[in-house]
PDB file of N, CA and C in Angstrom:
ATOM      1  N   UNK B1018      77.676  -3.814 -10.184  1.00  0.00           N
ATOM      2  CA  UNK B1018      77.171  -5.161 -10.045  1.00  0.00           C
ATOM      3  C   UNK B1018      75.724  -5.203 -10.497  1.00  0.00           C
ATOM      4  N   UNK B1019      75.378  -6.223 -11.228  1.00  0.00           N
ATOM      5  CA  UNK B1019      74.009  -6.350 -11.695  1.00  0.00           C
ATOM      6  C   UNK B1019      73.273  -7.413 -10.909  1.00  0.00           C
ATOM      7  N   UNK B1020      71.998  -7.169 -10.727  1.00  0.00           N
ATOM      8  CA  UNK B1020      71.122  -8.106 -10.044  1.00  0.00           C
ATOM      9  C   UNK B1020      70.840  -9.290 -10.971  1.00  0.00           C
ATOM     10  N   UNK B1021      71.065 -10.511 -10.514  1.00  0.00           N
ATOM     11  CA  UNK B1021      70.786 -11.657 -11.371  1.00  0.00           C
ATOM     12  C   UNK B1021      69.294 -11.796 -11.694  1.00  0.00           C
ATOM     13  N   UNK B1022      68.425 -11.320 -10.796  1.00  0.00           N
ATOM     14  CA  UNK B1022      66.983 -11.421 -11.017  1.00  0.00           C
ATOM     15  C   UNK B1022      66.450 -10.321 -11.920  1.00  0.00           C
ATOM     16  N   UNK B1023      66.928  -9.092 -11.714  1.00  0.00           N
ATOM     17  CA  UNK B1023      66.348  -7.934 -12.381  1.00  0.00           C
ATOM     18  C   UNK B1023      67.245  -7.297 -13.439  1.00  0.00           C
ATOM     19  N   UNK B1024      68.521  -7.659 -13.461  1.00  0.00           N
ATOM     20  CA  UNK B1024      69.438  -7.109 -14.448  1.00  0.00           C
ATOM     21  C   UNK B1024      69.791  -5.657 -14.201  1.00  0.00           C
ATOM     22  N   UNK B1025      69.499  -5.146 -13.020  1.00  0.00           N
ATOM     23  CA  UNK B1025      69.795  -3.757 -12.671  1.00  0.00           C
ATOM     24  C   UNK B1025      70.711  -3.752 -11.454  1.00  0.00           C
ATOM     25  N   UNK B1026      71.102  -2.541 -11.046  1.00  0.00           N
ATOM     26  CA  UNK B1026      71.920  -2.446  -9.850  1.00  0.00           C
ATOM     27  C   UNK B1026      71.182  -3.048  -8.666  1.00  0.00           C
ATOM     28  N   UNK B1027      71.886  -3.821  -7.872  1.00  0.00           N
ATOM     29  CA  UNK B1027      71.266  -4.492  -6.739  1.00  0.00           C
ATOM     30  C   UNK B1027      70.676  -3.515  -5.738  1.00  0.00           C
ATOM     31  N   UNK B1028      71.233  -2.364  -5.640  1.00  0.00           N
ATOM     32  CA  UNK B1028      70.777  -1.377  -4.684  1.00  0.00           C
ATOM     33  C   UNK B1028      69.359  -0.911  -4.962  1.00  0.00           C
ATOM     34  N   UNK B1029      68.850  -1.147  -6.156  1.00  0.00           N
ATOM     35  CA  UNK B1029      67.556  -0.609  -6.552  1.00  0.00           C
ATOM     36  C   UNK B1029      66.372  -1.415  -6.050  1.00  0.00           C
ATOM     37  N   UNK B1030      66.567  -2.596  -5.503  1.00  0.00           N
ATOM     38  CA  UNK B1030      65.438  -3.457  -5.164  1.00  0.00           C
ATOM     39  C   UNK B1030      65.397  -3.767  -3.676  1.00  0.00           C
ATOM     40  N   UNK B1031      64.279  -3.421  -3.046  1.00  0.00           N
ATOM     41  CA  UNK B1031      64.090  -3.665  -1.616  1.00  0.00           C
ATOM     42  C   UNK B1031      64.193  -5.140  -1.249  1.00  0.00           C
ATOM     43  N   UNK B1032      63.730  -6.032  -2.136  1.00  0.00           N
ATOM     44  CA  UNK B1032      63.704  -7.442  -1.769  1.00  0.00           C
ATOM     45  C   UNK B1032      65.094  -8.017  -1.517  1.00  0.00           C
ATOM     46  N   UNK B1033      66.123  -7.335  -1.961  1.00  0.00           N
ATOM     47  CA  UNK B1033      67.483  -7.814  -1.698  1.00  0.00           C
ATOM     48  C   UNK B1033      67.857  -7.656  -0.233  1.00  0.00           C
ATOM     49  N   UNK B1034      67.065  -6.881   0.501  1.00  0.00           N
ATOM     50  CA  UNK B1034      67.344  -6.667   1.916  1.00  0.00           C
ATOM     51  C   UNK B1034      66.425  -7.500   2.802  1.00  0.00           C
ATOM     52  N   UNK B1035      65.560  -8.325   2.190  1.00  0.00           N
ATOM     53  CA  UNK B1035      64.592  -9.106   2.959  1.00  0.00           C
ATOM     54  C   UNK B1035      65.251 -10.119   3.881  1.00  0.00           C
ATOM     55  N   UNK B1036      66.412 -10.628   3.540  1.00  0.00           N
ATOM     56  CA  UNK B1036      67.084 -11.612   4.375  1.00  0.00           C
ATOM     57  C   UNK B1036      67.749 -11.012   5.605  1.00  0.00           C
ATOM     58  N   UNK B1037      67.817  -9.709   5.665  1.00  0.00           N
ATOM     59  CA  UNK B1037      68.448  -9.054   6.813  1.00  0.00           C
ATOM     60  C   UNK B1037      67.496  -9.032   8.003  1.00  0.00           C
ATOM     61  N   UNK B1038      68.048  -9.039   9.208  1.00  0.00           N
ATOM     62  CA  UNK B1038      67.187  -8.892  10.385  1.00  0.00           C
ATOM     63  C   UNK B1038      66.415  -7.570  10.302  1.00  0.00           C
ATOM     64  N   UNK B1039      65.215  -7.552  10.867  1.00  0.00           N
ATOM     65  CA  UNK B1039      64.348  -6.364  10.780  1.00  0.00           C
ATOM     66  C   UNK B1039      65.049  -5.117  11.316  1.00  0.00           C
ATOM     67  N   UNK B1040      65.769  -5.250  12.400  1.00  0.00           N
ATOM     68  CA  UNK B1040      66.469  -4.097  12.972  1.00  0.00           C
ATOM     69  C   UNK B1040      67.520  -3.547  12.026  1.00  0.00           C
ATOM     70  N   UNK B1041      68.245  -4.415  11.362  1.00  0.00           N
ATOM     71  CA  UNK B1041      69.276  -3.986  10.414  1.00  0.00           C
ATOM     72  C   UNK B1041      68.641  -3.299   9.210  1.00  0.00           C
ATOM     73  N   UNK B1042      67.535  -3.838   8.743  1.00  0.00           N
ATOM     74  CA  UNK B1042      66.860  -3.242   7.584  1.00  0.00           C
ATOM     75  C   UNK B1042      66.373  -1.833   7.910  1.00  0.00           C
ATOM     76  N   UNK B1043      65.755  -1.664   9.077  1.00  0.00           N
ATOM     77  CA  UNK B1043      65.282  -0.333   9.490  1.00  0.00           C
ATOM     78  C   UNK B1043      66.460   0.617   9.658  1.00  0.00           C
ATOM     79  N   UNK B1044      67.532   0.112  10.270  1.00  0.00           N
ATOM     80  CA  UNK B1044      68.713   0.950  10.470  1.00  0.00           C
ATOM     81  C   UNK B1044      69.310   1.362   9.130  1.00  0.00           C
ATOM     82  N   UNK B1045      69.367   0.449   8.156  1.00  0.00           N
ATOM     83  CA  UNK B1045      69.877   0.790   6.828  1.00  0.00           C
ATOM     84  C   UNK B1045      69.016   1.855   6.160  1.00  0.00           C
ATOM     85  N   UNK B1046      67.697   1.768   6.321  1.00  0.00           N
ATOM     86  CA  UNK B1046      66.819   2.788   5.736  1.00  0.00           C
ATOM     87  C   UNK B1046      67.055   4.154   6.377  1.00  0.00           C
ATOM     88  N   UNK B1047      67.191   4.175   7.704  1.00  0.00           N
ATOM     89  CA  UNK B1047      67.472   5.434   8.404  1.00  0.00           C
ATOM     90  C   UNK B1047      68.829   5.982   7.970  1.00  0.00           C
ATOM     91  N   UNK B1048      69.826   5.106   7.899  1.00  0.00           N
ATOM     92  CA  UNK B1048      71.163   5.557   7.528  1.00  0.00           C
ATOM     93  C   UNK B1048      71.229   6.005   6.067  1.00  0.00           C
ATOM     94  N   UNK B1049      70.385   5.453   5.211  1.00  0.00           N
ATOM     95  CA  UNK B1049      70.313   5.926   3.834  1.00  0.00           C
ATOM     96  C   UNK B1049      69.848   7.375   3.820  1.00  0.00           C
ATOM     97  N   UNK B1050      68.853   7.686   4.613  1.00  0.00           N
ATOM     98  CA  UNK B1050      68.365   9.067   4.721  1.00  0.00           C
ATOM     99  C   UNK B1050      69.456   9.974   5.302  1.00  0.00           C
ATOM    100  N   UNK B1051      70.095   9.533   6.391  1.00  0.00           N
ATOM    101  CA  UNK B1051      71.156  10.326   7.026  1.00  0.00           C
ATOM    102  C   UNK B1051      72.305  10.563   6.045  1.00  0.00           C
ATOM    103  N   UNK B1052      72.706   9.524   5.323  1.00  0.00           N
ATOM    104  CA  UNK B1052      73.799   9.658   4.355  1.00  0.00           C
ATOM    105  C   UNK B1052      73.428  10.639   3.249  1.00  0.00           C
ATOM    106  N   UNK B1053      72.194  10.602   2.811  1.00  0.00           N
ATOM    107  CA  UNK B1053      71.745  11.513   1.756  1.00  0.00           C
ATOM    108  C   UNK B1053      71.752  12.955   2.239  1.00  0.00           C
ATOM    109  N   UNK B1054      71.274  13.174   3.445  1.00  0.00           N
ATOM    110  CA  UNK B1054      71.238  14.528   3.997  1.00  0.00           C
ATOM    111  C   UNK B1054      72.658  15.051   4.243  1.00  0.00           C
ATOM    112  N   UNK B1055      73.512  14.224   4.841  1.00  0.00           N
ATOM    113  CA  UNK B1055      74.871  14.691   5.122  1.00  0.00           C
ATOM    114  C   UNK B1055      75.676  14.866   3.842  1.00  0.00           C
ATOM    115  N   UNK B1056      75.316  14.114   2.811  1.00  0.00           N
ATOM    116  CA  UNK B1056      76.044  14.199   1.540  1.00  0.00           C
ATOM    117  C   UNK B1056      75.853  15.552   0.863  1.00  0.00           C
ATOM    118  N   UNK B1057      74.779  16.238   1.161  1.00  0.00           N
ATOM    119  CA  UNK B1057      74.551  17.535   0.512  1.00  0.00           C
ATOM    120  C   UNK B1057      75.295  18.672   1.216  1.00  0.00           C
ATOM    121  N   UNK B1058      76.202  18.312   2.113  1.00  0.00           N
ATOM    122  CA  UNK B1058      76.949  19.350   2.838  1.00  0.00           C
ATOM    123  C   UNK B1058      77.785  20.230   1.911  1.00  0.00           C
ATOM    124  N   UNK B1059      78.137  19.745   0.739  1.00  0.00           N
ATOM    125  CA  UNK B1059      78.897  20.560  -0.222  1.00  0.00           C
ATOM    126  C   UNK B1059      78.015  21.483  -1.060  1.00  0.00           C
ATOM    127  N   UNK B1060      76.706  21.310  -0.962  1.00  0.00           N
ATOM    128  CA  UNK B1060      75.807  22.127  -1.769  1.00  0.00           C
ATOM    129  C   UNK B1060      75.975  23.626  -1.519  1.00  0.00           C
ATOM    130  N   UNK B1061      76.086  24.091  -0.268  1.00  0.00           N
ATOM    131  CA  UNK B1061      76.311  25.529  -0.067  1.00  0.00           C
ATOM    132  C   UNK B1061      77.591  26.032  -0.747  1.00  0.00           C
ATOM    133  N   UNK B1062      78.641  25.206  -0.757  1.00  0.00           N
ATOM    134  CA  UNK B1062      79.892  25.594  -1.414  1.00  0.00           C
ATOM    135  C   UNK B1062      79.693  25.709  -2.917  1.00  0.00           C
ATOM    136  N   UNK B1063      79.004  24.754  -3.498  1.00  0.00           N
ATOM    137  CA  UNK B1063      78.722  24.778  -4.934  1.00  0.00           C
ATOM    138  C   UNK B1063      77.943  26.042  -5.291  1.00  0.00           C
ATOM    139  N   UNK B1064      76.921  26.331  -4.510  1.00  0.00           N
ATOM    140  CA  UNK B1064      76.088  27.503  -4.783  1.00  0.00           C
ATOM    141  C   UNK B1064      76.851  28.810  -4.583  1.00  0.00           C
ATOM    142  N   UNK B1065      77.714  28.861  -3.577  1.00  0.00           N
ATOM    143  CA  UNK B1065      78.499  30.067  -3.317  1.00  0.00           C
ATOM    144  C   UNK B1065      79.485  30.340  -4.459  1.00  0.00           C
ATOM    145  N   UNK B1066      80.164  29.301  -4.921  1.00  0.00           N
ATOM    146  CA  UNK B1066      81.102  29.467  -6.037  1.00  0.00           C
ATOM    147  C   UNK B1066      80.346  29.934  -7.279  1.00  0.00           C
ATOM    148  N   UNK B1067      79.217  29.317  -7.545  1.00  0.00           N
ATOM    149  CA  UNK B1067      78.418  29.679  -8.724  1.00  0.00           C
ATOM    150  C   UNK B1067      77.926  31.123  -8.631  1.00  0.00           C
ATOM    151  N   UNK B1068      77.443  31.521  -7.472  1.00  0.00           N
ATOM    152  CA  UNK B1068      76.918  32.879  -7.301  1.00  0.00           C
ATOM    153  C   UNK B1068      78.019  33.925  -7.455  1.00  0.00           C
ATOM    154  N   UNK B1069      79.184  33.656  -6.898  1.00  0.00           N
ATOM    155  CA  UNK B1069      80.304  34.610  -6.966  1.00  0.00           C
ATOM    156  C   UNK B1069      81.136  34.478  -8.232  1.00  0.00           C
ATOM    157  N   UNK B1070      80.952  33.364  -8.954  1.00  0.00           N
ATOM    158  CA  UNK B1070      81.758  33.081 -10.145  1.00  0.00           C
ATOM    159  C   UNK B1070      83.246  33.117  -9.802  1.00  0.00           C
ATOM    160  N   UNK B1071      83.549  32.613  -8.609  1.00  0.00           N
ATOM    161  CA  UNK B1071      84.935  32.593  -8.148  1.00  0.00           C
ATOM    162  C   UNK B1071      85.165  31.390  -7.242  1.00  0.00           C
ATOM    163  N   UNK B1072      86.274  30.703  -7.483  1.00  0.00           N
ATOM    164  CA  UNK B1072      86.682  29.581  -6.637  1.00  0.00           C
ATOM    165  C   UNK B1072      88.055  29.871  -6.045  1.00  0.00           C
ATOM    166  N   UNK B1073      88.304  31.135  -5.806  1.00  0.00           N
ATOM    167  CA  UNK B1073      89.622  31.608  -5.381  1.00  0.00           C
ATOM    168  C   UNK B1073      90.142  30.919  -4.118  1.00  0.00           C
ATOM    169  N   UNK B1074      89.307  30.707  -3.128  1.00  0.00           N
ATOM    170  CA  UNK B1074      89.779  30.157  -1.851  1.00  0.00           C
ATOM    171  C   UNK B1074      89.566  28.658  -1.705  1.00  0.00           C
ATOM    172  N   UNK B1075      89.264  27.987  -2.792  1.00  0.00           N
ATOM    173  CA  UNK B1075      89.024  26.544  -2.747  1.00  0.00           C
ATOM    174  C   UNK B1075      90.359  25.808  -2.876  1.00  0.00           C
ATOM    175  N   UNK B1076      90.541  24.784  -2.049  1.00  0.00           N
ATOM    176  CA  UNK B1076      91.752  23.974  -2.097  1.00  0.00           C
ATOM    177  C   UNK B1076      91.563  22.816  -3.078  1.00  0.00           C
ATOM    178  N   UNK B1077      92.301  22.840  -4.169  1.00  0.00           N
ATOM    179  CA  UNK B1077      92.234  21.771  -5.165  1.00  0.00           C
ATOM    180  C   UNK B1077      92.617  20.427  -4.540  1.00  0.00           C
ATOM    181  N   UNK B1078      93.636  20.421  -3.716  1.00  0.00           N
ATOM    182  CA  UNK B1078      94.089  19.186  -3.076  1.00  0.00           C
ATOM    183  C   UNK B1078      93.021  18.552  -2.201  1.00  0.00           C
ATOM    184  N   UNK B1079      92.305  19.370  -1.463  1.00  0.00           N
ATOM    185  CA  UNK B1079      91.250  18.857  -0.591  1.00  0.00           C
ATOM    186  C   UNK B1079      90.188  18.123  -1.401  1.00  0.00           C
ATOM    187  N   UNK B1080      89.737  18.736  -2.489  1.00  0.00           N
ATOM    188  CA  UNK B1080      88.690  18.111  -3.287  1.00  0.00           C
ATOM    189  C   UNK B1080      89.213  16.927  -4.098  1.00  0.00           C
ATOM    190  N   UNK B1081      90.462  16.952  -4.512  1.00  0.00           N
ATOM    191  CA  UNK B1081      91.040  15.815  -5.225  1.00  0.00           C
ATOM    192  C   UNK B1081      91.105  14.595  -4.303  1.00  0.00           C
ATOM    193  N   UNK B1082      91.535  14.807  -3.066  1.00  0.00           N
ATOM    194  CA  UNK B1082      91.589  13.717  -2.089  1.00  0.00           C
ATOM    195  C   UNK B1082      90.184  13.224  -1.764  1.00  0.00           C
ATOM    196  N   UNK B1083      89.248  14.149  -1.592  1.00  0.00           N
ATOM    197  CA  UNK B1083      87.862  13.765  -1.282  1.00  0.00           C
ATOM    198  C   UNK B1083      87.270  12.920  -2.410  1.00  0.00           C
ATOM    199  N   UNK B1084      87.481  13.332  -3.643  1.00  0.00           N
ATOM    200  CA  UNK B1084      86.941  12.601  -4.792  1.00  0.00           C
ATOM    201  C   UNK B1084      87.542  11.204  -4.872  1.00  0.00           C
ATOM    202  N   UNK B1085      88.838  11.103  -4.696  1.00  0.00           N
ATOM    203  CA  UNK B1085      89.487   9.785  -4.734  1.00  0.00           C
ATOM    204  C   UNK B1085      88.944   8.882  -3.628  1.00  0.00           C
ATOM    205  N   UNK B1086      88.804   9.408  -2.431  1.00  0.00           N
ATOM    206  CA  UNK B1086      88.305   8.577  -1.330  1.00  0.00           C
ATOM    207  C   UNK B1086      86.841   8.196  -1.536  1.00  0.00           C
ATOM    208  N   UNK B1087      86.049   9.081  -2.103  1.00  0.00           N
ATOM    209  CA  UNK B1087      84.640   8.769  -2.351  1.00  0.00           C
ATOM    210  C   UNK B1087      84.483   7.654  -3.385  1.00  0.00           C
ATOM    211  N   UNK B1088      85.359   7.625  -4.361  1.00  0.00           N
ATOM    212  CA  UNK B1088      85.321   6.541  -5.343  1.00  0.00           C
ATOM    213  C   UNK B1088      85.562   5.197  -4.646  1.00  0.00           C
ATOM    214  N   UNK B1089      86.511   5.167  -3.720  1.00  0.00           N
ATOM    215  CA  UNK B1089      86.761   3.943  -2.966  1.00  0.00           C
ATOM    216  C   UNK B1089      85.587   3.587  -2.061  1.00  0.00           C
ATOM    217  N   UNK B1090      84.960   4.593  -1.442  1.00  0.00           N
ATOM    218  CA  UNK B1090      83.796   4.325  -0.589  1.00  0.00           C
ATOM    219  C   UNK B1090      82.644   3.744  -1.407  1.00  0.00           C
ATOM    220  N   UNK B1091      82.435   4.245  -2.609  1.00  0.00           N
ATOM    221  CA  UNK B1091      81.372   3.711  -3.465  1.00  0.00           C
ATOM    222  C   UNK B1091      81.667   2.251  -3.811  1.00  0.00           C
ATOM    223  N   UNK B1092      82.912   1.969  -4.186  1.00  0.00           N
ATOM    224  CA  UNK B1092      83.296   0.589  -4.507  1.00  0.00           C
ATOM    225  C   UNK B1092      83.092  -0.315  -3.289  1.00  0.00           C
ATOM    226  N   UNK B1093      83.481   0.164  -2.132  1.00  0.00           N
ATOM    227  CA  UNK B1093      83.302  -0.608  -0.898  1.00  0.00           C
ATOM    228  C   UNK B1093      81.817  -0.826  -0.607  1.00  0.00           C
ATOM    229  N   UNK B1094      81.019   0.203  -0.818  1.00  0.00           N
ATOM    230  CA  UNK B1094      79.581   0.080  -0.600  1.00  0.00           C
ATOM    231  C   UNK B1094      78.959  -1.002  -1.469  1.00  0.00           C
ATOM    232  N   UNK B1095      79.382  -1.055  -2.740  1.00  0.00           N
ATOM    233  CA  UNK B1095      78.892  -2.120  -3.615  1.00  0.00           C
ATOM    234  C   UNK B1095      79.398  -3.485  -3.150  1.00  0.00           C
ATOM    235  N   UNK B1096      80.635  -3.526  -2.693  1.00  0.00           N
ATOM    236  CA  UNK B1096      81.220  -4.790  -2.244  1.00  0.00           C
ATOM    237  C   UNK B1096      80.445  -5.374  -1.066  1.00  0.00           C
ATOM    238  N   UNK B1097      80.085  -4.505  -0.102  1.00  0.00           N
ATOM    239  CA  UNK B1097      79.354  -5.005   1.072  1.00  0.00           C
ATOM    240  C   UNK B1097      77.851  -4.827   0.927  1.00  0.00           C
ATOM    241  N   UNK B1098      77.422  -4.320  -0.230  1.00  0.00           N
ATOM    242  CA  UNK B1098      75.999  -4.116  -0.533  1.00  0.00           C
ATOM    243  C   UNK B1098      75.331  -3.209   0.495  1.00  0.00           C
ATOM    244  N   UNK B1099      75.939  -2.059   0.721  1.00  0.00           N
ATOM    245  CA  UNK B1099      75.422  -1.105   1.698  1.00  0.00           C
ATOM    246  C   UNK B1099      74.827   0.111   0.995  1.00  0.00           C
ATOM    247  N   UNK B1100      73.526   0.191   0.997  1.00  0.00           N
ATOM    248  CA  UNK B1100      72.828   1.310   0.369  1.00  0.00           C
ATOM    249  C   UNK B1100      73.245   2.671   0.962  1.00  0.00           C
ATOM    250  N   UNK B1101      73.321   2.816   2.283  1.00  0.00           N
ATOM    251  CA  UNK B1101      73.714   4.131   2.818  1.00  0.00           C
ATOM    252  C   UNK B1101      75.086   4.587   2.326  1.00  0.00           C
ATOM    253  N   UNK B1102      76.035   3.678   2.285  1.00  0.00           N
ATOM    254  CA  UNK B1102      77.377   4.051   1.838  1.00  0.00           C
ATOM    255  C   UNK B1102      77.362   4.421   0.361  1.00  0.00           C
ATOM    256  N   UNK B1103      76.683   3.628  -0.452  1.00  0.00           N
ATOM    257  CA  UNK B1103      76.643   3.897  -1.892  1.00  0.00           C
ATOM    258  C   UNK B1103      75.957   5.223  -2.178  1.00  0.00           C
ATOM    259  N   UNK B1104      74.767   5.410  -1.641  1.00  0.00           N
ATOM    260  CA  UNK B1104      73.989   6.609  -1.929  1.00  0.00           C
ATOM    261  C   UNK B1104      74.668   7.867  -1.396  1.00  0.00           C
ATOM    262  N   UNK B1105      75.075   7.833  -0.144  1.00  0.00           N
ATOM    263  CA  UNK B1105      75.728   9.000   0.448  1.00  0.00           C
ATOM    264  C   UNK B1105      77.019   9.369  -0.257  1.00  0.00           C
ATOM    265  N   UNK B1106      77.810   8.365  -0.568  1.00  0.00           N
ATOM    266  CA  UNK B1106      79.085   8.624  -1.239  1.00  0.00           C
ATOM    267  C   UNK B1106      78.876   9.129  -2.662  1.00  0.00           C
ATOM    268  N   UNK B1107      77.866   8.584  -3.340  1.00  0.00           N
ATOM    269  CA  UNK B1107      77.596   9.015  -4.708  1.00  0.00           C
ATOM    270  C   UNK B1107      77.144  10.479  -4.752  1.00  0.00           C
ATOM    271  N   UNK B1108      76.260  10.854  -3.853  1.00  0.00           N
ATOM    272  CA  UNK B1108      75.808  12.254  -3.804  1.00  0.00           C
ATOM    273  C   UNK B1108      76.986  13.169  -3.467  1.00  0.00           C
ATOM    274  N   UNK B1109      77.782  12.765  -2.491  1.00  0.00           N
ATOM    275  CA  UNK B1109      78.969  13.559  -2.129  1.00  0.00           C
ATOM    276  C   UNK B1109      79.927  13.672  -3.300  1.00  0.00           C
ATOM    277  N   UNK B1110      80.096  12.581  -4.036  1.00  0.00           N
ATOM    278  CA  UNK B1110      80.985  12.595  -5.196  1.00  0.00           C
ATOM    279  C   UNK B1110      80.493  13.589  -6.247  1.00  0.00           C
ATOM    280  N   UNK B1111      79.205  13.568  -6.537  1.00  0.00           N
ATOM    281  CA  UNK B1111      78.665  14.503  -7.529  1.00  0.00           C
ATOM    282  C   UNK B1111      78.895  15.959  -7.126  1.00  0.00           C
ATOM    283  N   UNK B1112      78.641  16.267  -5.863  1.00  0.00           N
ATOM    284  CA  UNK B1112      78.829  17.648  -5.413  1.00  0.00           C
ATOM    285  C   UNK B1112      80.310  18.027  -5.361  1.00  0.00           C
ATOM    286  N   UNK B1113      81.162  17.091  -4.975  1.00  0.00           N
ATOM    287  CA  UNK B1113      82.603  17.376  -4.971  1.00  0.00           C
ATOM    288  C   UNK B1113      83.114  17.585  -6.393  1.00  0.00           C
ATOM    289  N   UNK B1114      82.596  16.802  -7.330  1.00  0.00           N
ATOM    290  CA  UNK B1114      82.963  17.004  -8.736  1.00  0.00           C
ATOM    291  C   UNK B1114      82.475  18.365  -9.237  1.00  0.00           C
ATOM    292  N   UNK B1115      81.305  18.786  -8.769  1.00  0.00           N
ATOM    293  CA  UNK B1115      80.797  20.108  -9.157  1.00  0.00           C
ATOM    294  C   UNK B1115      81.732  21.209  -8.659  1.00  0.00           C
ATOM    295  N   UNK B1116      82.223  21.072  -7.436  1.00  0.00           N
ATOM    296  CA  UNK B1116      83.182  22.053  -6.909  1.00  0.00           C
ATOM    297  C   UNK B1116      84.455  22.022  -7.739  1.00  0.00           C
ATOM    298  N   UNK B1117      84.942  20.837  -8.059  1.00  0.00           N
ATOM    299  CA  UNK B1117      86.174  20.708  -8.843  1.00  0.00           C
ATOM    300  C   UNK B1117      86.015  21.335 -10.240  1.00  0.00           C
ATOM    301  N   UNK B1118      84.900  21.080 -10.883  1.00  0.00           N
ATOM    302  CA  UNK B1118      84.649  21.676 -12.197  1.00  0.00           C
ATOM    303  C   UNK B1118      84.596  23.193 -12.094  1.00  0.00           C
ATOM    304  N   UNK B1119      83.911  23.686 -11.069  1.00  0.00           N
ATOM    305  CA  UNK B1119      83.836  25.132 -10.875  1.00  0.00           C
ATOM    306  C   UNK B1119      85.215  25.715 -10.572  1.00  0.00           C
ATOM    307  N   UNK B1120      86.052  24.954  -9.882  1.00  0.00           N
ATOM    308  CA  UNK B1120      87.408  25.422  -9.588  1.00  0.00           C
ATOM    309  C   UNK B1120      88.129  25.768 -10.880  1.00  0.00           C
ATOM    310  N   UNK B1121      88.007  24.893 -11.867  1.00  0.00           N
ATOM    311  CA  UNK B1121      88.687  25.148 -13.141  1.00  0.00           C
ATOM    312  C   UNK B1121      87.985  26.189 -13.993  1.00  0.00           C
ATOM    313  N   UNK B1122      86.673  26.292 -13.862  1.00  0.00           N
ATOM    314  CA  UNK B1122      85.932  27.290 -14.637  1.00  0.00           C
ATOM    315  C   UNK B1122      86.157  28.710 -14.131  1.00  0.00           C
ATOM    316  N   UNK B1123      86.232  28.871 -12.811  1.00  0.00           N
ATOM    317  CA  UNK B1123      86.245  30.206 -12.218  1.00  0.00           C
ATOM    318  C   UNK B1123      87.540  30.572 -11.508  1.00  0.00           C
ATOM    319  N   UNK B1124      88.618  29.849 -11.760  1.00  0.00           N
ATOM    320  CA  UNK B1124      89.867  30.167 -11.030  1.00  0.00           C
ATOM    321  C   UNK B1124      90.497  31.462 -11.464  1.00  0.00           C
TER     322      UNK B1124
END
């Protein structure tokens, strides 16, 4: 979705959240941070696969389901204009895709 004012993704501009109650805006900022931190939970897996050059014990089905669900979460985040959902899901998607790519590279 593009911002009618700025021509960029709506998530990029703070002023789009100005109409929200102050408590909701603060909570969204905190949850954006929490979503970003929790989204990097796959980083140790990515690094472990890369270091060992092996994805032997990785479940392809688990990551395929995770990737599919994350795509839906990102779409939902844009639909409801939720920065925490979009950012957290996008970071998780990138790391899950990294695991999936490594699965095929090092199987």
